[in-house]
XYZ file of C-alpha atoms in Angstrom:
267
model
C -9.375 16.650 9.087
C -6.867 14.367 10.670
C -6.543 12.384 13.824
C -5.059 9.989 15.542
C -6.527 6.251 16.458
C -5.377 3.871 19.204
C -4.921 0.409 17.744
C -3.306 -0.947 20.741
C -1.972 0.125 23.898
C 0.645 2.714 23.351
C 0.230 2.913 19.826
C -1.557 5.244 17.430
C -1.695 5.811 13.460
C -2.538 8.902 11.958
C -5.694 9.293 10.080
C -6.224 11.803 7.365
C -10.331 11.876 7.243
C -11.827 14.329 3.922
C -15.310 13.816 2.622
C -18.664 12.547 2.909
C -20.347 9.177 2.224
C -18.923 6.110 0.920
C -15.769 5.209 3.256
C -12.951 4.965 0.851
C -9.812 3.375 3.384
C -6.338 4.033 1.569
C -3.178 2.337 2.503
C 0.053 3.292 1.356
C 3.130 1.783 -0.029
C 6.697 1.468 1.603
C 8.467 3.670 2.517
C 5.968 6.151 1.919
C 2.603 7.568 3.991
C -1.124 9.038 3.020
C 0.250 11.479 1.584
C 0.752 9.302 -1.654
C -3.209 9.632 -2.410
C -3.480 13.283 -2.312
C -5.019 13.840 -6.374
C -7.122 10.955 -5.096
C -8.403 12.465 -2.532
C -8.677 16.001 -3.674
C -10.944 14.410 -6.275
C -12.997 12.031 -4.209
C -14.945 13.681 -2.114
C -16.542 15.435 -4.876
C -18.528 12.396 -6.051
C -19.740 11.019 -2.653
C -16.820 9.442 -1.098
C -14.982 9.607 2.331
C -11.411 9.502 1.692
C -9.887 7.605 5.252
C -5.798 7.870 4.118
C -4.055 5.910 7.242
C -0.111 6.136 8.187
C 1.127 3.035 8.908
C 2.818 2.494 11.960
C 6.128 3.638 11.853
C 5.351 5.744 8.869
C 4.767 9.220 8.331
C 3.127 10.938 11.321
C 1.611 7.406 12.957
C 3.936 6.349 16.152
C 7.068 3.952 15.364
C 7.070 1.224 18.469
C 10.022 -0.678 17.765
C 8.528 -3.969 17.083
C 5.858 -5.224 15.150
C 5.352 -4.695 11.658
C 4.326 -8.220 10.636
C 1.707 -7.756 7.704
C -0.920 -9.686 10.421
C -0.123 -6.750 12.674
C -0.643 -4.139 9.841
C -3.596 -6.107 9.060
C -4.572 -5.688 12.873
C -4.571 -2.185 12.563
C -6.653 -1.892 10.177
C -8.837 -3.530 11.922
C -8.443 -1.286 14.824
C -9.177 1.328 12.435
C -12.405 0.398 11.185
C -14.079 -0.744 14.658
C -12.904 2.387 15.860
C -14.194 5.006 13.426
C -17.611 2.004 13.302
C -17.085 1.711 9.026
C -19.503 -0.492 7.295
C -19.167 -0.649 3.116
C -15.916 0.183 3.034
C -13.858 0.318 -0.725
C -10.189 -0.745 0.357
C -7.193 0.330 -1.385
C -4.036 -1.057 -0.873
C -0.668 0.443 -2.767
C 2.542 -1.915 -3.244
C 2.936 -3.370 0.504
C -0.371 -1.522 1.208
C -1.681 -3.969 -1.336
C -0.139 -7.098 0.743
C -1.248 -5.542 4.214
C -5.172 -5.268 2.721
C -4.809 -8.581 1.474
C -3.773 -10.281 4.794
C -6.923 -8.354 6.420
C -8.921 -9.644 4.065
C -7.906 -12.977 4.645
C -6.978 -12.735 8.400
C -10.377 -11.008 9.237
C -12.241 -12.338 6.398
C -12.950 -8.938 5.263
C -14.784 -7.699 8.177
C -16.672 -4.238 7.160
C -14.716 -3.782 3.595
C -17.389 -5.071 -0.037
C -14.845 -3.812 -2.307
C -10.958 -4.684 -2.872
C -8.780 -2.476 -5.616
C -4.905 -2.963 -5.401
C -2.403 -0.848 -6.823
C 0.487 -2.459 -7.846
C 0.472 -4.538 -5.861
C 3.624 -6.907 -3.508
C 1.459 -9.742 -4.290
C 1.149 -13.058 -4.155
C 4.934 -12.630 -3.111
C 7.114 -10.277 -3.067
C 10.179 -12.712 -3.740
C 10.929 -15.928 -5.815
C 10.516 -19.599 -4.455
C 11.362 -22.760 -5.646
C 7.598 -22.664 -6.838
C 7.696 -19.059 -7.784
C 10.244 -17.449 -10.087
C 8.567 -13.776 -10.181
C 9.916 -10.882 -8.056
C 12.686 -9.475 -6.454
C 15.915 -11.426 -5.391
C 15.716 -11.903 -1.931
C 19.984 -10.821 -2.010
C 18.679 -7.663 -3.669
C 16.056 -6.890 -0.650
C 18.856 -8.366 1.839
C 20.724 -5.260 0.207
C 18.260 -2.540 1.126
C 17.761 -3.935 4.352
C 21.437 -3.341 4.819
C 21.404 -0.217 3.530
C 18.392 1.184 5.500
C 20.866 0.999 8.625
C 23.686 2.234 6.648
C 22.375 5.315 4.051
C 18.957 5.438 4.476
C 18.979 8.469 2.813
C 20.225 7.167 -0.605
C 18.076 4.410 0.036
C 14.559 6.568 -0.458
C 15.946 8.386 -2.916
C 17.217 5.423 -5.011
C 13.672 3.919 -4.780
C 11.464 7.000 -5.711
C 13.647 7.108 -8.900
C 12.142 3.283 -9.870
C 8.538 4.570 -9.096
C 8.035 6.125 -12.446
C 7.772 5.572 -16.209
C 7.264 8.789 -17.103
C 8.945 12.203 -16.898
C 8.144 14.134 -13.523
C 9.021 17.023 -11.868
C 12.229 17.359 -9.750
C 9.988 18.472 -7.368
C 8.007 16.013 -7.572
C 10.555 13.497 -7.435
C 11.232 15.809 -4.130
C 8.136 15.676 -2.649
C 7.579 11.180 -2.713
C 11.608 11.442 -1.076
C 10.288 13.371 1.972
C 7.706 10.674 2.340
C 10.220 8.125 2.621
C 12.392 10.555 5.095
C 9.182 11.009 7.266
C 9.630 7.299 7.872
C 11.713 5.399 10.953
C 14.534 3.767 9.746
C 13.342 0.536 11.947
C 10.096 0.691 10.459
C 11.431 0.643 6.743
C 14.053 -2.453 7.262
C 11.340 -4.689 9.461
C 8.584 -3.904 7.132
C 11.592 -5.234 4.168
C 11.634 -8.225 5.936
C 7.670 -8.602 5.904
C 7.802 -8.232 2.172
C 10.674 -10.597 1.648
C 9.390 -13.408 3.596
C 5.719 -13.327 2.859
C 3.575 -15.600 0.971
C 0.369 -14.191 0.775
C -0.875 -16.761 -1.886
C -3.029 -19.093 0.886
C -4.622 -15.785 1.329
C -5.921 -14.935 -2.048
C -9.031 -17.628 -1.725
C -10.647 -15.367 1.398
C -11.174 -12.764 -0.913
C -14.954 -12.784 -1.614
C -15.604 -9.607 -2.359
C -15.932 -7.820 -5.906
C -11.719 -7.112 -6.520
C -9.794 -4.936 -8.936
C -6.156 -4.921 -9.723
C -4.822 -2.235 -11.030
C -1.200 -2.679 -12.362
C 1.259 -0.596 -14.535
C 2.931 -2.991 -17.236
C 6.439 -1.038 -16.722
C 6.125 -1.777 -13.439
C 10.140 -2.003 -12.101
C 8.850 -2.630 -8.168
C 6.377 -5.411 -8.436
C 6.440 -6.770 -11.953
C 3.232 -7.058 -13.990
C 3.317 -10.954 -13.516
C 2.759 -10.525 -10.060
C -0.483 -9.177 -10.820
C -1.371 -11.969 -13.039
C -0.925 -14.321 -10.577
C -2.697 -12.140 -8.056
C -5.708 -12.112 -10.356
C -5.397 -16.171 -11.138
C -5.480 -16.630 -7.062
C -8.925 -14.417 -6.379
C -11.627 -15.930 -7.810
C -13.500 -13.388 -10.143
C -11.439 -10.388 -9.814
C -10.408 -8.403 -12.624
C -6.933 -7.331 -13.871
C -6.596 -2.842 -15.601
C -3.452 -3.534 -17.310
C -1.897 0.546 -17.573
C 0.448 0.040 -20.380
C 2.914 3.599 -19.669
C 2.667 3.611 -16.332
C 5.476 1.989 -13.524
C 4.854 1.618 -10.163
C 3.204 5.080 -9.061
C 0.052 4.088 -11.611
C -1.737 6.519 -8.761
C 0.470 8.953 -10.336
C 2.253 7.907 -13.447
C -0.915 7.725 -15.470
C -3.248 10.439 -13.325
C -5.745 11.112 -15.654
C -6.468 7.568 -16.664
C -6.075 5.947 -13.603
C -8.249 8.381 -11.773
C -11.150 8.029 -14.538
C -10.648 3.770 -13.863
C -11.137 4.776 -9.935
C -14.314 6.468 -10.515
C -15.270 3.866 -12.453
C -15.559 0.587 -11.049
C -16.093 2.212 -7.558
C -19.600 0.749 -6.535
Protein backbone atom coordinates (compact mmCIF):
# COMPACT_ATOMS: atom_id res chain seq x y z
CA UNK A 1 0.00 0.00 0.00
CA UNK A 2 1.46 3.42 -0.45
CA UNK A 3 0.67 6.92 0.61
CA UNK A 4 1.61 10.05 1.02
CA UNK A 5 2.49 11.99 4.55
CA UNK A 6 2.59 15.74 5.22
CA UNK A 7 5.79 16.59 7.06
CA UNK A 8 5.34 20.21 6.72
CA UNK A 9 3.25 22.61 5.06
CA UNK A 10 3.34 22.02 1.38
CA UNK A 11 5.37 19.11 1.53
CA UNK A 12 4.77 15.37 1.38
CA UNK A 13 7.01 12.06 1.07
CA UNK A 14 5.81 9.01 -0.28
CA UNK A 15 5.35 6.04 1.88
CA UNK A 16 5.44 2.52 0.65
CA UNK A 17 3.55 0.62 3.76
CA UNK A 18 3.63 -3.75 3.30
CA UNK A 19 3.15 -5.97 6.29
CA UNK A 20 2.12 -6.56 9.68
CA UNK A 21 3.74 -6.10 13.12
CA UNK A 22 7.06 -4.91 13.96
CA UNK A 23 7.52 -1.35 12.15
CA UNK A 24 10.58 -1.81 10.10
CA UNK A 25 11.30 2.25 8.73
CA UNK A 26 13.75 2.06 5.61
CA UNK A 27 15.61 4.98 4.28
CA UNK A 28 17.33 5.03 1.17
CA UNK A 29 20.58 6.09 -0.26
CA UNK A 30 21.35 9.01 -2.78
CA UNK A 31 20.30 9.34 -5.53
CA UNK A 32 18.08 6.57 -5.20
CA UNK A 33 14.30 5.95 -3.49
CA UNK A 34 12.33 2.87 -1.57
CA UNK A 35 12.51 1.16 -4.21
CA UNK A 36 16.17 0.05 -3.25
CA UNK A 37 14.61 -2.39 -0.42
CA UNK A 38 12.30 -4.28 -2.54
CA UNK A 39 13.95 -8.26 -1.77
CA UNK A 40 13.79 -6.76 1.71
CA UNK A 41 10.61 -6.15 1.76
CA UNK A 42 9.18 -8.91 -0.30
CA UNK A 43 10.77 -11.03 2.43
CA UNK A 44 9.81 -9.17 5.55
CA UNK A 45 6.54 -9.28 6.03
CA UNK A 46 6.61 -12.92 6.10
CA UNK A 47 8.22 -13.12 9.55
CA UNK A 48 6.19 -10.41 11.41
CA UNK A 49 7.45 -7.19 10.19
CA UNK A 50 5.94 -3.92 8.72
CA UNK A 51 8.11 -2.80 6.03
CA UNK A 52 7.56 1.48 6.12
CA UNK A 53 10.09 2.26 2.78
CA UNK A 54 9.97 6.34 2.74
CA UNK A 55 11.07 8.63 -0.43
CA UNK A 56 12.97 11.27 0.61
CA UNK A 57 12.05 14.56 -0.31
CA UNK A 58 13.02 15.33 -3.59
CA UNK A 59 13.41 11.70 -4.37
CA UNK A 60 11.47 9.29 -6.15
CA UNK A 61 7.72 9.95 -5.94
CA UNK A 62 7.97 12.30 -2.50
CA UNK A 63 7.56 16.23 -3.57
CA UNK A 64 10.95 18.20 -4.46
CA UNK A 65 10.47 21.90 -2.68
CA UNK A 66 13.43 23.61 -3.75
CA UNK A 67 15.09 24.11 -0.50
CA UNK A 68 15.85 22.15 2.32
CA UNK A 69 17.63 19.05 2.33
CA UNK A 70 19.87 19.63 5.35
CA UNK A 71 20.32 16.07 7.03
CA UNK A 72 18.40 17.94 10.32
CA UNK A 73 15.57 18.49 7.87
CA UNK A 74 15.69 14.82 6.56
CA UNK A 75 15.96 13.96 10.08
CA UNK A 76 12.73 16.18 10.62
CA UNK A 77 10.90 14.18 8.38
CA UNK A 78 11.33 11.35 9.76
CA UNK A 79 10.10 12.53 12.51
CA UNK A 80 7.05 13.74 10.81
CA UNK A 81 6.78 10.32 9.68
CA UNK A 82 6.63 8.46 12.74
CA UNK A 83 4.20 10.91 14.80
CA UNK A 84 2.13 10.74 11.91
CA UNK A 85 1.62 7.04 11.20
CA UNK A 86 1.84 6.98 15.75
CA UNK A 87 5.10 4.16 15.47
CA UNK A 88 6.39 2.94 18.71
CA UNK A 89 9.41 0.04 18.50
CA UNK A 90 10.51 0.96 15.46
CA UNK A 91 13.90 -1.03 13.74
CA UNK A 92 15.53 1.90 11.61
CA UNK A 93 17.47 1.35 8.60
CA UNK A 94 19.42 3.80 7.06
CA UNK A 95 21.39 3.08 3.48
CA UNK A 96 24.58 5.30 2.51
CA UNK A 97 23.13 9.00 3.19
CA UNK A 98 20.03 7.17 4.56
CA UNK A 99 22.52 5.94 7.10
CA UNK A 100 23.69 9.73 7.94
CA UNK A 101 19.96 11.07 7.85
CA UNK A 102 18.94 8.12 10.67
CA UNK A 103 21.87 9.01 12.49
CA UNK A 104 21.14 12.80 12.82
CA UNK A 105 17.46 11.68 14.04
CA UNK A 106 18.83 9.71 16.37
CA UNK A 107 20.86 12.26 17.72
CA UNK A 108 18.66 15.35 16.91
CA UNK A 109 15.51 13.64 18.43
CA UNK A 110 17.29 11.38 20.67
CA UNK A 111 15.73 8.51 19.03
CA UNK A 112 12.21 9.27 19.69
CA UNK A 113 9.99 5.95 18.92
CA UNK A 114 13.01 3.90 17.08
CA UNK A 115 14.91 0.68 19.91
CA UNK A 116 16.89 -0.56 17.12
CA UNK A 117 19.60 1.14 14.67
CA UNK A 118 21.16 -1.08 11.55
CA UNK A 119 23.12 1.00 8.88
CA UNK A 120 24.01 -0.05 5.59
CA UNK A 121 26.99 1.24 4.38
CA UNK A 122 26.87 3.77 5.74
CA UNK A 123 28.17 8.09 4.86
CA UNK A 124 29.32 8.00 8.33
CA UNK A 125 31.01 9.64 10.69
CA UNK A 126 31.85 11.84 7.51
CA UNK A 127 31.48 11.62 4.33
CA UNK A 128 34.78 13.67 3.52
CA UNK A 129 38.38 14.07 4.97
CA UNK A 130 39.42 16.76 7.65
CA UNK A 131 42.44 17.83 9.00
CA UNK A 132 41.41 15.26 11.82
CA UNK A 133 39.99 12.78 9.43
CA UNK A 134 41.78 11.35 6.41
CA UNK A 135 38.92 8.70 5.35
CA UNK A 136 36.46 9.41 2.50
CA UNK A 137 35.88 11.09 -0.51
CA UNK A 138 37.83 14.27 -1.74
CA UNK A 139 35.71 17.01 -1.23
CA UNK A 140 37.14 18.25 -5.21
CA UNK A 141 35.80 14.85 -6.24
CA UNK A 142 32.11 15.58 -4.68
CA UNK A 143 32.63 19.40 -5.85
CA UNK A 144 32.79 17.42 -9.30
CA UNK A 145 29.44 15.67 -9.13
CA UNK A 146 27.87 18.57 -7.81
CA UNK A 147 28.95 20.20 -11.01
CA UNK A 148 27.97 17.65 -12.99
CA UNK A 149 24.43 17.12 -11.54
CA UNK A 150 23.63 20.61 -13.29
CA UNK A 151 25.55 19.73 -16.27
CA UNK A 152 24.87 15.67 -17.27
CA UNK A 153 22.90 14.45 -14.71
CA UNK A 154 22.26 11.68 -16.68
CA UNK A 155 25.87 10.32 -16.86
CA UNK A 156 26.04 11.27 -13.44
CA UNK A 157 23.45 8.29 -12.11
CA UNK A 158 24.68 6.13 -14.38
CA UNK A 159 28.39 6.61 -13.49
CA UNK A 160 27.45 6.01 -9.80
CA UNK A 161 25.24 2.81 -10.08
CA UNK A 162 28.32 1.31 -11.87
CA UNK A 163 30.48 1.87 -8.29
CA UNK A 164 27.52 0.24 -6.32
CA UNK A 165 28.61 -3.27 -6.97
CA UNK A 166 31.30 -5.91 -6.47
CA UNK A 167 29.79 -8.43 -8.15
CA UNK A 168 28.46 -9.27 -11.62
CA UNK A 169 24.72 -8.07 -12.19
CA UNK A 170 22.35 -7.91 -14.68
CA UNK A 171 22.26 -5.11 -17.34
CA UNK A 172 18.98 -4.86 -16.29
CA UNK A 173 19.61 -4.62 -13.20
CA UNK A 174 22.18 -2.15 -13.55
CA UNK A 175 18.96 -0.56 -15.50
CA UNK A 176 16.60 -0.72 -13.01
CA UNK A 177 18.99 1.26 -9.72
CA UNK A 178 19.64 4.09 -12.96
CA UNK A 179 15.88 4.83 -13.14
CA UNK A 180 15.99 5.35 -9.42
CA UNK A 181 18.46 7.93 -9.73
CA UNK A 182 16.43 9.49 -12.91
CA UNK A 183 13.22 9.50 -10.70
CA UNK A 184 15.18 12.02 -8.67
CA UNK A 185 15.22 16.18 -9.02
CA UNK A 186 18.30 17.32 -10.17
CA UNK A 187 18.15 20.08 -7.16
CA UNK A 188 17.52 17.49 -4.78
CA UNK A 189 20.65 15.31 -5.83
CA UNK A 190 23.33 18.39 -5.86
CA UNK A 191 21.90 19.99 -2.31
CA UNK A 192 21.69 16.67 -0.73
CA UNK A 193 25.85 16.42 -2.23
CA UNK A 194 26.43 19.27 -0.33
CA UNK A 195 24.81 17.72 2.96
CA UNK A 196 27.13 14.81 2.57
CA UNK A 197 30.21 16.85 1.86
CA UNK A 198 29.94 19.17 4.67
CA UNK A 199 28.66 16.99 7.44
CA UNK A 200 30.23 15.80 10.51
CA UNK A 201 28.03 13.56 12.08
CA UNK A 202 30.70 12.33 14.64
CA UNK A 203 29.21 14.65 17.82
CA UNK A 204 26.24 12.62 16.94
CA UNK A 205 27.38 9.10 17.35
CA UNK A 206 27.27 9.36 21.47
CA UNK A 207 23.12 9.86 21.31
CA UNK A 208 22.89 6.59 20.03
CA UNK A 209 21.59 4.44 22.94
CA UNK A 210 19.93 2.00 21.40
CA UNK A 211 21.09 -1.69 20.46
CA UNK A 212 23.07 -0.69 16.76
CA UNK A 213 24.32 -2.76 13.86
CA UNK A 214 26.54 -1.79 11.04
CA UNK A 215 26.48 -3.54 8.28
CA UNK A 216 29.32 -2.75 5.75
CA UNK A 217 30.71 -4.36 2.50
CA UNK A 218 34.68 -4.45 2.71
CA UNK A 219 34.86 -3.54 -1.23
CA UNK A 220 32.96 -0.85 -0.47
CA UNK A 221 34.09 2.00 -3.40
CA UNK A 222 31.24 4.70 -1.95
CA UNK A 223 31.87 4.84 1.72
CA UNK A 224 35.02 2.92 2.49
CA UNK A 225 35.03 0.16 5.12
CA UNK A 226 37.02 2.51 7.54
CA UNK A 227 34.22 4.64 7.75
CA UNK A 228 32.41 1.99 9.37
CA UNK A 229 35.09 1.36 11.81
CA UNK A 230 35.03 4.58 13.00
CA UNK A 231 31.26 4.60 13.01
CA UNK A 232 31.35 1.56 15.27
CA UNK A 233 34.38 3.16 17.61
CA UNK A 234 31.90 6.40 18.03
CA UNK A 235 28.54 4.31 19.28
CA UNK A 236 29.10 2.84 22.30
CA UNK A 237 28.29 -1.00 22.09
CA UNK A 238 27.30 -1.38 18.59
CA UNK A 239 28.49 -4.04 16.49
CA UNK A 240 30.33 -4.01 13.12
CA UNK A 241 29.03 -7.42 9.97
CA UNK A 242 32.05 -6.99 7.96
CA UNK A 243 30.58 -8.57 4.16
CA UNK A 244 33.84 -9.40 2.64
CA UNK A 245 32.46 -9.60 -1.52
CA UNK A 246 30.12 -7.22 -1.29
CA UNK A 247 30.52 -3.09 -2.38
CA UNK A 248 28.21 -0.66 -1.62
CA UNK A 249 24.69 -2.30 -2.54
CA UNK A 250 25.48 -5.06 0.48
CA UNK A 251 21.33 -4.93 0.34
CA UNK A 252 22.00 -6.38 -2.93
CA UNK A 253 25.51 -7.41 -3.68
CA UNK A 254 25.47 -10.20 -1.15
CA UNK A 255 21.38 -10.97 -1.06
CA UNK A 256 21.36 -14.13 0.40
CA UNK A 257 23.75 -13.41 3.21
CA UNK A 258 22.84 -10.14 3.98
CA UNK A 259 19.19 -10.94 4.13
CA UNK A 260 19.87 -14.08 6.55
CA UNK A 261 22.13 -11.21 8.89
CA UNK A 262 18.71 -8.99 8.68
CA UNK A 263 16.61 -11.65 10.03
CA UNK A 264 18.96 -12.20 12.40
CA UNK A 265 19.80 -9.62 14.74
CA UNK A 266 16.29 -8.06 14.16
CA UNK A 267 14.81 -8.07 17.81
Amino acid sequence: MGYYVEVERGVKLYVEDTGEGIPILMVHGWPLDHRMYEYQAALLPSYGYRCIQVDLRGFGRSDRPWQSYTYDRLADDLLAVIQSLQLRQVRLIGFSMGGAVVVRYMSRHRGFGVTQLILLGAATPRFTPSSDFPQGTPVTEVDKLIKQAYTDRPQLVTSFGELLFANPVSQSLRDWIRDQGFASSVHSMAFTLYSLRDSDLRPDLPYIRVPTWILHGKLDQVCPFPLAIETQKGIAGSRLIPFERSGHAVFYDALPEFNSTLLSILS
